[in-house]
């Protein structure tokens, strides 16, 4: 939520839309008109919050997905503001990483970067030269992560089948994740197995386990 005094109110147009929140009250919505772009119901505020709600009547919030870009200082951020209690560590490793898919080895590397992110399984990022690039096909799908940046994807086709968006990479990761720039990562949850120094790494249940990411 932003103080009203910090918002360019001349760009705001009152909307007929209202929404109810049991903890905050009735939200009045506003469209945003910059003179170049009109975005419907892009912002909201609680003019008369319910009893017990923090004093937010002089504050306004914006729908993240309807804004073109968000920044913390001079750095663009994605999806949501970063949690200062969550961290990402990218550690180079000479341990052997093998990825098996449909019974075929699709990656074998000793030049990986292991990414440790709070609350997530370890991800193994590998040079694309150490993968079966002949099985890869570029995907149009992209995703965004507040802690790593914008990722692109590859489909992977084995002798058995085509796997959509199985591999991702960050062409220009955020500063904290620069070590994974250009390296590729396989969805551990969706391949047969990943071995590190010959030992299979247990899979952890995540959103990708059901094919969603």
JSON list of C-alpha atoms in Angstrom, two decimals:
[
{"chain": "A", "resi": 1, "resn": "UNK", "atom": "CA", "xyz": [0.00, 0.00, 0.00]},
{"chain": "A", "resi": 2, "resn": "UNK", "atom": "CA", "xyz": [1.26, 3.46, -0.96]},
{"chain": "A", "resi": 3, "resn": "UNK", "atom": "CA", "xyz": [0.49, 6.76, 0.80]},
{"chain": "A", "resi": 4, "resn": "UNK", "atom": "CA", "xyz": [-2.01, 8.74, -1.27]},
{"chain": "A", "resi": 5, "resn": "UNK", "atom": "CA", "xyz": [0.41, 11.66, -1.24]},
{"chain": "A", "resi": 6, "resn": "UNK", "atom": "CA", "xyz": [2.90, 9.54, -3.20]},
{"chain": "A", "resi": 7, "resn": "UNK", "atom": "CA", "xyz": [0.38, 8.59, -5.92]},
{"chain": "A", "resi": 8, "resn": "UNK", "atom": "CA", "xyz": [-0.21, 10.56, -9.14]},
{"chain": "A", "resi": 9, "resn": "UNK", "atom": "CA", "xyz": [-3.91, 11.07, -8.47]},
{"chain": "A", "resi": 10, "resn": "UNK", "atom": "CA", "xyz": [-4.44, 12.95, -11.74]},
{"chain": "A", "resi": 11, "resn": "UNK", "atom": "CA", "xyz": [-4.11, 9.58, -13.51]},
{"chain": "A", "resi": 12, "resn": "UNK", "atom": "CA", "xyz": [-6.87, 7.94, -11.45]},
{"chain": "A", "resi": 13, "resn": "UNK", "atom": "CA", "xyz": [-10.47, 7.55, -12.60]},
{"chain": "A", "resi": 14, "resn": "UNK", "atom": "CA", "xyz": [-13.12, 6.34, -10.13]},
{"chain": "A", "resi": 15, "resn": "UNK", "atom": "CA", "xyz": [-14.54, 2.95, -11.13]},
{"chain": "A", "resi": 16, "resn": "UNK", "atom": "CA", "xyz": [-17.98, 1.49, -10.47]},
{"chain": "A", "resi": 17, "resn": "UNK", "atom": "CA", "xyz": [-16.29, -1.64, -9.12]},
{"chain": "A", "resi": 18, "resn": "UNK", "atom": "CA", "xyz": [-16.27, -2.34, -5.40]},
{"chain": "A", "resi": 19, "resn": "UNK", "atom": "CA", "xyz": [-15.13, -5.44, -3.54]},
{"chain": "A", "resi": 20, "resn": "UNK", "atom": "CA", "xyz": [-15.65, -6.64, 0.00]},
{"chain": "A", "resi": 21, "resn": "UNK", "atom": "CA", "xyz": [-13.03, -7.88, 2.45]},
{"chain": "A", "resi": 22, "resn": "UNK", "atom": "CA", "xyz": [-14.10, -9.14, 5.89]},
{"chain": "A", "resi": 23, "resn": "UNK", "atom": "CA", "xyz": [-10.97, -7.72, 7.53]},
{"chain": "A", "resi": 24, "resn": "UNK", "atom": "CA", "xyz": [-10.72, -4.39, 5.74]},
{"chain": "A", "resi": 25, "resn": "UNK", "atom": "CA", "xyz": [-14.19, -3.46, 4.49]},
{"chain": "A", "resi": 26, "resn": "UNK", "atom": "CA", "xyz": [-15.36, -2.13, 1.12]},
{"chain": "A", "resi": 27, "resn": "UNK", "atom": "CA", "xyz": [-12.68, -1.37, -1.46]},
{"chain": "A", "resi": 28, "resn": "UNK", "atom": "CA", "xyz": [-13.27, 1.41, -3.95]},
{"chain": "A", "resi": 29, "resn": "UNK", "atom": "CA", "xyz": [-11.53, 0.73, -7.26]},
{"chain": "A", "resi": 30, "resn": "UNK", "atom": "CA", "xyz": [-9.92, 3.11, -9.72]},
{"chain": "A", "resi": 31, "resn": "UNK", "atom": "CA", "xyz": [-8.88, 2.86, -13.34]},
{"chain": "A", "resi": 32, "resn": "UNK", "atom": "CA", "xyz": [-5.55, 4.29, -14.43]},
{"chain": "A", "resi": 33, "resn": "UNK", "atom": "CA", "xyz": [-5.33, 6.64, -17.42]},
{"chain": "A", "resi": 34, "resn": "UNK", "atom": "CA", "xyz": [-1.86, 7.91, -18.28]},
{"chain": "A", "resi": 35, "resn": "UNK", "atom": "CA", "xyz": [-3.03, 9.57, -21.49]},
{"chain": "A", "resi": 36, "resn": "UNK", "atom": "CA", "xyz": [-1.40, 6.75, -23.44]},
{"chain": "A", "resi": 37, "resn": "UNK", "atom": "CA", "xyz": [-2.84, 3.69, -21.71]},
{"chain": "A", "resi": 38, "resn": "UNK", "atom": "CA", "xyz": [-6.12, 3.06, -19.90]},
{"chain": "A", "resi": 39, "resn": "UNK", "atom": "CA", "xyz": [-6.06, 0.21, -17.38]},
{"chain": "A", "resi": 40, "resn": "UNK", "atom": "CA", "xyz": [-9.42, -0.73, -15.87]},
{"chain": "A", "resi": 41, "resn": "UNK", "atom": "CA", "xyz": [-9.65, -1.31, -12.11]},
{"chain": "A", "resi": 42, "resn": "UNK", "atom": "CA", "xyz": [-5.90, -0.99, -11.67]},
{"chain": "A", "resi": 43, "resn": "UNK", "atom": "CA", "xyz": [-5.95, 0.35, -8.09]},
{"chain": "A", "resi": 44, "resn": "UNK", "atom": "CA", "xyz": [-8.05, 0.31, -4.95]},
{"chain": "A", "resi": 45, "resn": "UNK", "atom": "CA", "xyz": [-8.33, 1.83, -1.50]},
{"chain": "A", "resi": 46, "resn": "UNK", "atom": "CA", "xyz": [-10.44, 1.45, 1.63]},
{"chain": "A", "resi": 47, "resn": "UNK", "atom": "CA", "xyz": [-12.02, 4.83, 2.33]},
{"chain": "A", "resi": 48, "resn": "UNK", "atom": "CA", "xyz": [-13.77, 3.61, 5.48]},
{"chain": "A", "resi": 49, "resn": "UNK", "atom": "CA", "xyz": [-12.04, 0.50, 6.87]},
{"chain": "A", "resi": 50, "resn": "UNK", "atom": "CA", "xyz": [-13.94, -1.71, 9.30]},
{"chain": "A", "resi": 51, "resn": "UNK", "atom": "CA", "xyz": [-13.30, -1.49, 13.02]},
{"chain": "A", "resi": 52, "resn": "UNK", "atom": "CA", "xyz": [-10.10, -3.25, 14.00]},
{"chain": "A", "resi": 53, "resn": "UNK", "atom": "CA", "xyz": [-8.43, -2.73, 10.63]},
{"chain": "A", "resi": 54, "resn": "UNK", "atom": "CA", "xyz": [-5.11, -0.84, 10.60]},
{"chain": "A", "resi": 55, "resn": "UNK", "atom": "CA", "xyz": [-5.44, 2.83, 9.50]},
{"chain": "A", "resi": 56, "resn": "UNK", "atom": "CA", "xyz": [-5.23, 2.34, 5.73]},
{"chain": "A", "resi": 57, "resn": "UNK", "atom": "CA", "xyz": [-7.79, 4.90, 4.52]},
{"chain": "A", "resi": 58, "resn": "UNK", "atom": "CA", "xyz": [-5.01, 7.21, 3.33]},
{"chain": "A", "resi": 59, "resn": "UNK", "atom": "CA", "xyz": [-3.26, 4.46, 1.39]},
{"chain": "A", "resi": 60, "resn": "UNK", "atom": "CA", "xyz": [-3.79, 2.87, -2.02]},
{"chain": "A", "resi": 61, "resn": "UNK", "atom": "CA", "xyz": [-2.71, -0.38, -3.63]},
{"chain": "A", "resi": 62, "resn": "UNK", "atom": "CA", "xyz": [-2.25, -1.46, -7.25]},
{"chain": "A", "resi": 63, "resn": "UNK", "atom": "CA", "xyz": [-2.93, -4.75, -9.02]},
{"chain": "A", "resi": 64, "resn": "UNK", "atom": "CA", "xyz": [0.54, -6.12, -9.69]},
{"chain": "A", "resi": 65, "resn": "UNK", "atom": "CA", "xyz": [-0.29, -7.89, -12.96]},
{"chain": "A", "resi": 66, "resn": "UNK", "atom": "CA", "xyz": [-1.89, -4.78, -14.45]},
{"chain": "A", "resi": 67, "resn": "UNK", "atom": "CA", "xyz": [1.21, -2.62, -14.05]},
{"chain": "A", "resi": 68, "resn": "UNK", "atom": "CA", "xyz": [3.87, -2.57, -16.75]},
{"chain": "A", "resi": 69, "resn": "UNK", "atom": "CA", "xyz": [6.86, -2.75, -14.41]},
{"chain": "A", "resi": 70, "resn": "UNK", "atom": "CA", "xyz": [7.67, -2.70, -10.69]},
{"chain": "A", "resi": 71, "resn": "UNK", "atom": "CA", "xyz": [10.94, -1.52, -9.16]},
{"chain": "A", "resi": 72, "resn": "UNK", "atom": "CA", "xyz": [12.74, -1.61, -5.83]},
{"chain": "A", "resi": 73, "resn": "UNK", "atom": "CA", "xyz": [15.04, 1.38, -6.09]},
{"chain": "A", "resi": 74, "resn": "UNK", "atom": "CA", "xyz": [16.50, 1.05, -9.63]},
{"chain": "A", "resi": 75, "resn": "UNK", "atom": "CA", "xyz": [16.09, -2.73, -9.93]},
{"chain": "A", "resi": 76, "resn": "UNK", "atom": "CA", "xyz": [13.07, -4.27, -11.62]},
{"chain": "A", "resi": 77, "resn": "UNK", "atom": "CA", "xyz": [11.25, -6.91, -9.56]},
{"chain": "A", "resi": 78, "resn": "UNK", "atom": "CA", "xyz": [8.83, -9.62, -10.64]},
{"chain": "A", "resi": 79, "resn": "UNK", "atom": "CA", "xyz": [5.63, -11.28, -9.32]},
{"chain": "A", "resi": 80, "resn": "UNK", "atom": "CA", "xyz": [5.83, -9.67, -5.86]},
{"chain": "A", "resi": 81, "resn": "UNK", "atom": "CA", "xyz": [8.22, -7.78, -3.59]},
{"chain": "A", "resi": 82, "resn": "UNK", "atom": "CA", "xyz": [11.09, -9.92, -2.33]},
{"chain": "A", "resi": 83, "resn": "UNK", "atom": "CA", "xyz": [10.94, -11.31, 1.19]},
{"chain": "A", "resi": 84, "resn": "UNK", "atom": "CA", "xyz": [14.06, -10.17, 3.11]},
{"chain": "A", "resi": 85, "resn": "UNK", "atom": "CA", "xyz": [13.95, -13.40, 5.13]},
{"chain": "A", "resi": 86, "resn": "UNK", "atom": "CA", "xyz": [14.20, -15.59, 2.03]},
{"chain": "A", "resi": 87, "resn": "UNK", "atom": "CA", "xyz": [17.53, -16.10, 0.32]},
{"chain": "A", "resi": 88, "resn": "UNK", "atom": "CA", "xyz": [19.01, -17.68, -2.78]},
{"chain": "A", "resi": 89, "resn": "UNK", "atom": "CA", "xyz": [22.52, -19.15, -2.80]},
{"chain": "A", "resi": 90, "resn": "UNK", "atom": "CA", "xyz": [24.17, -20.30, -6.05]},
{"chain": "A", "resi": 91, "resn": "UNK", "atom": "CA", "xyz": [27.15, -22.58, -5.42]},
{"chain": "A", "resi": 92, "resn": "UNK", "atom": "CA", "xyz": [29.40, -23.98, -8.18]},
{"chain": "A", "resi": 93, "resn": "UNK", "atom": "CA", "xyz": [29.93, -27.73, -7.86]},
{"chain": "A", "resi": 94, "resn": "UNK", "atom": "CA", "xyz": [32.24, -30.27, -9.52]},
{"chain": "A", "resi": 95, "resn": "UNK", "atom": "CA", "xyz": [30.05, -33.15, -8.36]},
{"chain": "A", "resi": 96, "resn": "UNK", "atom": "CA", "xyz": [28.73, -35.27, -11.21]},
{"chain": "A", "resi": 97, "resn": "UNK", "atom": "CA", "xyz": [25.08, -34.57, -12.04]},
{"chain": "A", "resi": 98, "resn": "UNK", "atom": "CA", "xyz": [23.15, -36.96, -14.30]},
{"chain": "A", "resi": 99, "resn": "UNK", "atom": "CA", "xyz": [19.56, -36.50, -15.44]},
{"chain": "A", "resi": 100, "resn": "UNK", "atom": "CA", "xyz": [17.55, -39.51, -16.63]},
{"chain": "A", "resi": 101, "resn": "UNK", "atom": "CA", "xyz": [14.34, -39.10, -18.61]},
{"chain": "A", "resi": 102, "resn": "UNK", "atom": "CA", "xyz": [12.31, -41.97, -20.11]},
{"chain": "A", "resi": 103, "resn": "UNK", "atom": "CA", "xyz": [15.29, -44.21, -19.45]},
{"chain": "A", "resi": 104, "resn": "UNK", "atom": "CA", "xyz": [17.67, -41.98, -21.42]},
{"chain": "A", "resi": 105, "resn": "UNK", "atom": "CA", "xyz": [20.48, -39.87, -20.01]},
{"chain": "A", "resi": 106, "resn": "UNK", "atom": "CA", "xyz": [19.71, -36.32, -21.09]},
{"chain": "A", "resi": 107, "resn": "UNK", "atom": "CA", "xyz": [22.41, -34.51, -19.07]},
{"chain": "A", "resi": 108, "resn": "UNK", "atom": "CA", "xyz": [25.79, -35.38, -17.57]},
{"chain": "A", "resi": 109, "resn": "UNK", "atom": "CA", "xyz": [27.88, -32.62, -16.04]},
{"chain": "A", "resi": 110, "resn": "UNK", "atom": "CA", "xyz": [30.59, -31.82, -13.52]},
{"chain": "A", "resi": 111, "resn": "UNK", "atom": "CA", "xyz": [30.22, -28.07, -14.11]},
{"chain": "A", "resi": 112, "resn": "UNK", "atom": "CA", "xyz": [26.92, -27.40, -12.39]},
{"chain": "A", "resi": 113, "resn": "UNK", "atom": "CA", "xyz": [25.70, -24.66, -10.10]},
{"chain": "A", "resi": 114, "resn": "UNK", "atom": "CA", "xyz": [23.51, -25.81, -7.21]},
{"chain": "A", "resi": 115, "resn": "UNK", "atom": "CA", "xyz": [20.82, -23.31, -6.30]},
{"chain": "A", "resi": 116, "resn": "UNK", "atom": "CA", "xyz": [19.57, -23.32, -2.71]},
{"chain": "A", "resi": 117, "resn": "UNK", "atom": "CA", "xyz": [16.39, -21.29, -2.17]},
{"chain": "A", "resi": 118, "resn": "UNK", "atom": "CA", "xyz": [14.54, -21.03, 1.13]},
{"chain": "A", "resi": 119, "resn": "UNK", "atom": "CA", "xyz": [11.57, -23.40, 1.18]},
{"chain": "A", "resi": 120, "resn": "UNK", "atom": "CA", "xyz": [12.39, -25.07, -2.15]},
{"chain": "A", "resi": 121, "resn": "UNK", "atom": "CA", "xyz": [14.25, -28.20, -3.28]},
{"chain": "A", "resi": 122, "resn": "UNK", "atom": "CA", "xyz": [17.85, -27.80, -4.44]},
{"chain": "A", "resi": 123, "resn": "UNK", "atom": "CA", "xyz": [17.95, -27.08, -8.18]},
{"chain": "A", "resi": 124, "resn": "UNK", "atom": "CA", "xyz": [20.83, -28.25, -10.36]},
{"chain": "A", "resi": 125, "resn": "UNK", "atom": "CA", "xyz": [21.74, -25.77, -13.11]},
{"chain": "A", "resi": 126, "resn": "UNK", "atom": "CA", "xyz": [23.97, -27.20, -15.84]},
{"chain": "A", "resi": 127, "resn": "UNK", "atom": "CA", "xyz": [25.80, -25.90, -18.94]},
{"chain": "A", "resi": 128, "resn": "UNK", "atom": "CA", "xyz": [23.64, -26.57, -21.98]},
{"chain": "A", "resi": 129, "resn": "UNK", "atom": "CA", "xyz": [26.68, -28.13, -23.67]},
{"chain": "A", "resi": 130, "resn": "UNK", "atom": "CA", "xyz": [26.47, -30.94, -21.10]},
{"chain": "A", "resi": 131, "resn": "UNK", "atom": "CA", "xyz": [22.90, -31.85, -22.12]},
{"chain": "A", "resi": 132, "resn": "UNK", "atom": "CA", "xyz": [21.28, -33.63, -25.06]},
{"chain": "A", "resi": 133, "resn": "UNK", "atom": "CA", "xyz": [20.61, -30.39, -26.86]},
{"chain": "A", "resi": 134, "resn": "UNK", "atom": "CA", "xyz": [19.47, -32.36, -29.93]},
{"chain": "A", "resi": 135, "resn": "UNK", "atom": "CA", "xyz": [16.36, -33.29, -27.91]},
{"chain": "A", "resi": 136, "resn": "UNK", "atom": "CA", "xyz": [15.52, -29.66, -27.06]},
{"chain": "A", "resi": 137, "resn": "UNK", "atom": "CA", "xyz": [13.07, -27.37, -28.81]},
{"chain": "A", "resi": 138, "resn": "UNK", "atom": "CA", "xyz": [12.48, -23.74, -27.76]},
{"chain": "A", "resi": 139, "resn": "UNK", "atom": "CA", "xyz": [9.20, -22.97, -26.02]},
{"chain": "A", "resi": 140, "resn": "UNK", "atom": "CA", "xyz": [7.28, -19.70, -26.05]},
{"chain": "A", "resi": 141, "resn": "UNK", "atom": "CA", "xyz": [6.42, -20.13, -22.39]},
{"chain": "A", "resi": 142, "resn": "UNK", "atom": "CA", "xyz": [8.04, -17.79, -19.88]},
{"chain": "A", "resi": 143, "resn": "UNK", "atom": "CA", "xyz": [7.74, -17.45, -16.12]},
{"chain": "A", "resi": 144, "resn": "UNK", "atom": "CA", "xyz": [8.84, -14.87, -13.60]},
{"chain": "A", "resi": 145, "resn": "UNK", "atom": "CA", "xyz": [10.45, -15.24, -10.20]},
{"chain": "A", "resi": 146, "resn": "UNK", "atom": "CA", "xyz": [11.07, -12.34, -7.79]},
{"chain": "A", "resi": 147, "resn": "UNK", "atom": "CA", "xyz": [14.32, -13.97, -6.64]},
{"chain": "A", "resi": 148, "resn": "UNK", "atom": "CA", "xyz": [15.78, -15.04, -10.00]},
{"chain": "A", "resi": 149, "resn": "UNK", "atom": "CA", "xyz": [14.15, -13.08, -12.81]},
{"chain": "A", "resi": 150, "resn": "UNK", "atom": "CA", "xyz": [12.48, -14.05, -16.11]},
{"chain": "A", "resi": 151, "resn": "UNK", "atom": "CA", "xyz": [12.95, -17.62, -17.32]},
{"chain": "A", "resi": 152, "resn": "UNK", "atom": "CA", "xyz": [12.61, -19.18, -20.77]},
{"chain": "A", "resi": 153, "resn": "UNK", "atom": "CA", "xyz": [11.85, -22.83, -21.46]},
{"chain": "A", "resi": 154, "resn": "UNK", "atom": "CA", "xyz": [12.61, -25.80, -23.68]},
{"chain": "A", "resi": 155, "resn": "UNK", "atom": "CA", "xyz": [10.50, -28.79, -24.61]},
{"chain": "A", "resi": 156, "resn": "UNK", "atom": "CA", "xyz": [12.37, -32.11, -24.51]},
{"chain": "A", "resi": 157, "resn": "UNK", "atom": "CA", "xyz": [11.57, -35.00, -26.86]},
{"chain": "A", "resi": 158, "resn": "UNK", "atom": "CA", "xyz": [12.84, -38.49, -26.04]},
{"chain": "A", "resi": 159, "resn": "UNK", "atom": "CA", "xyz": [12.27, -41.70, -28.00]},
{"chain": "A", "resi": 160, "resn": "UNK", "atom": "CA", "xyz": [9.17, -42.20, -25.87]},
{"chain": "A", "resi": 161, "resn": "UNK", "atom": "CA", "xyz": [7.41, -38.81, -25.87]},
{"chain": "A", "resi": 162, "resn": "UNK", "atom": "CA", "xyz": [7.59, -35.03, -25.93]},
{"chain": "A", "resi": 163, "resn": "UNK", "atom": "CA", "xyz": [7.78, -33.27, -22.55]},
{"chain": "A", "resi": 164, "resn": "UNK", "atom": "CA", "xyz": [6.44, -29.72, -22.61]},
{"chain": "A", "resi": 165, "resn": "UNK", "atom": "CA", "xyz": [8.41, -26.98, -20.81]},
{"chain": "A", "resi": 166, "resn": "UNK", "atom": "CA", "xyz": [10.60, -29.46, -18.96]},
{"chain": "A", "resi": 167, "resn": "UNK", "atom": "CA", "xyz": [13.75, -27.34, -18.91]},
{"chain": "A", "resi": 168, "resn": "UNK", "atom": "CA", "xyz": [14.16, -23.69, -17.99]},
{"chain": "A", "resi": 169, "resn": "UNK", "atom": "CA", "xyz": [16.94, -21.11, -17.94]},
{"chain": "A", "resi": 170, "resn": "UNK", "atom": "CA", "xyz": [17.45, -17.46, -17.03]},
{"chain": "A", "resi": 171, "resn": "UNK", "atom": "CA", "xyz": [19.05, -15.41, -19.85]},
{"chain": "A", "resi": 172, "resn": "UNK", "atom": "CA", "xyz": [19.46, -12.37, -17.55]},
{"chain": "A", "resi": 173, "resn": "UNK", "atom": "CA", "xyz": [18.90, -13.33, -13.91]},
{"chain": "A", "resi": 174, "resn": "UNK", "atom": "CA", "xyz": [18.75, -10.80, -11.11]},
{"chain": "A", "resi": 175, "resn": "UNK", "atom": "CA", "xyz": [22.00, -9.92, -9.37]},
{"chain": "A", "resi": 176, "resn": "UNK", "atom": "CA", "xyz": [21.67, -12.50, -6.57]},
{"chain": "A", "resi": 177, "resn": "UNK", "atom": "CA", "xyz": [21.37, -15.32, -9.11]},
{"chain": "A", "resi": 178, "resn": "UNK", "atom": "CA", "xyz": [23.95, -14.24, -11.71]},
{"chain": "A", "resi": 179, "resn": "UNK", "atom": "CA", "xyz": [25.82, -17.54, -11.43]},
{"chain": "A", "resi": 180, "resn": "UNK", "atom": "CA", "xyz": [22.97, -19.41, -13.16]},
{"chain": "A", "resi": 181, "resn": "UNK", "atom": "CA", "xyz": [22.92, -17.11, -16.19]},
{"chain": "A", "resi": 182, "resn": "UNK", "atom": "CA", "xyz": [22.40, -19.22, -19.30]},
{"chain": "A", "resi": 183, "resn": "UNK", "atom": "CA", "xyz": [22.52, -22.53, -17.42]},
{"chain": "A", "resi": 184, "resn": "UNK", "atom": "CA", "xyz": [19.63, -24.97, -17.80]},
{"chain": "A", "resi": 185, "resn": "UNK", "atom": "CA", "xyz": [17.64, -26.75, -15.11]},
{"chain": "A", "resi": 186, "resn": "UNK", "atom": "CA", "xyz": [15.40, -29.82, -15.42]},
{"chain": "A", "resi": 187, "resn": "UNK", "atom": "CA", "xyz": [12.15, -30.22, -13.49]},
{"chain": "A", "resi": 188, "resn": "UNK", "atom": "CA", "xyz": [13.34, -32.81, -11.00]},
{"chain": "A", "resi": 189, "resn": "UNK", "atom": "CA", "xyz": [9.72, -33.67, -10.19]},
{"chain": "A", "resi": 190, "resn": "UNK", "atom": "CA", "xyz": [8.99, -34.56, -13.84]},
{"chain": "A", "resi": 191, "resn": "UNK", "atom": "CA", "xyz": [12.08, -36.53, -14.90]},
{"chain": "A", "resi": 192, "resn": "UNK", "atom": "CA", "xyz": [12.83, -40.16, -13.98]},
{"chain": "A", "resi": 193, "resn": "UNK", "atom": "CA", "xyz": [15.63, -39.21, -11.63]},
{"chain": "A", "resi": 194, "resn": "UNK", "atom": "CA", "xyz": [18.58, -36.95, -10.96]},
{"chain": "A", "resi": 195, "resn": "UNK", "atom": "CA", "xyz": [21.79, -38.48, -9.61]},
{"chain": "A", "resi": 196, "resn": "UNK", "atom": "CA", "xyz": [24.57, -36.59, -7.86]},
{"chain": "A", "resi": 197, "resn": "UNK", "atom": "CA", "xyz": [27.83, -38.56, -7.68]},
{"chain": "A", "resi": 198, "resn": "UNK", "atom": "CA", "xyz": [25.84, -41.66, -8.55]},
{"chain": "A", "resi": 199, "resn": "UNK", "atom": "CA", "xyz": [23.31, -41.25, -5.73]},
{"chain": "A", "resi": 200, "resn": "UNK", "atom": "CA", "xyz": [19.67, -40.62, -6.64]},
{"chain": "A", "resi": 201, "resn": "UNK", "atom": "CA", "xyz": [18.30, -37.42, -5.12]},
{"chain": "A", "resi": 202, "resn": "UNK", "atom": "CA", "xyz": [14.86, -37.88, -3.50]},
{"chain": "A", "resi": 203, "resn": "UNK", "atom": "CA", "xyz": [12.07, -35.92, -5.13]},
{"chain": "A", "resi": 204, "resn": "UNK", "atom": "CA", "xyz": [10.15, -33.35, -3.11]},
{"chain": "A", "resi": 205, "resn": "UNK", "atom": "CA", "xyz": [6.51, -32.54, -3.78]},
{"chain": "A", "resi": 206, "resn": "UNK", "atom": "CA", "xyz": [6.07, -29.09, -5.34]},
{"chain": "A", "resi": 207, "resn": "UNK", "atom": "CA", "xyz": [3.58, -27.39, -7.64]},
{"chain": "A", "resi": 208, "resn": "UNK", "atom": "CA", "xyz": [5.52, -28.85, -10.58]},
{"chain": "A", "resi": 209, "resn": "UNK", "atom": "CA", "xyz": [4.73, -32.38, -9.37]},
{"chain": "A", "resi": 210, "resn": "UNK", "atom": "CA", "xyz": [1.29, -32.01, -10.95]},
{"chain": "A", "resi": 211, "resn": "UNK", "atom": "CA", "xyz": [2.66, -30.29, -14.05]},
{"chain": "A", "resi": 212, "resn": "UNK", "atom": "CA", "xyz": [1.98, -26.75, -12.83]},
{"chain": "A", "resi": 213, "resn": "UNK", "atom": "CA", "xyz": [4.77, -24.19, -12.57]}
]
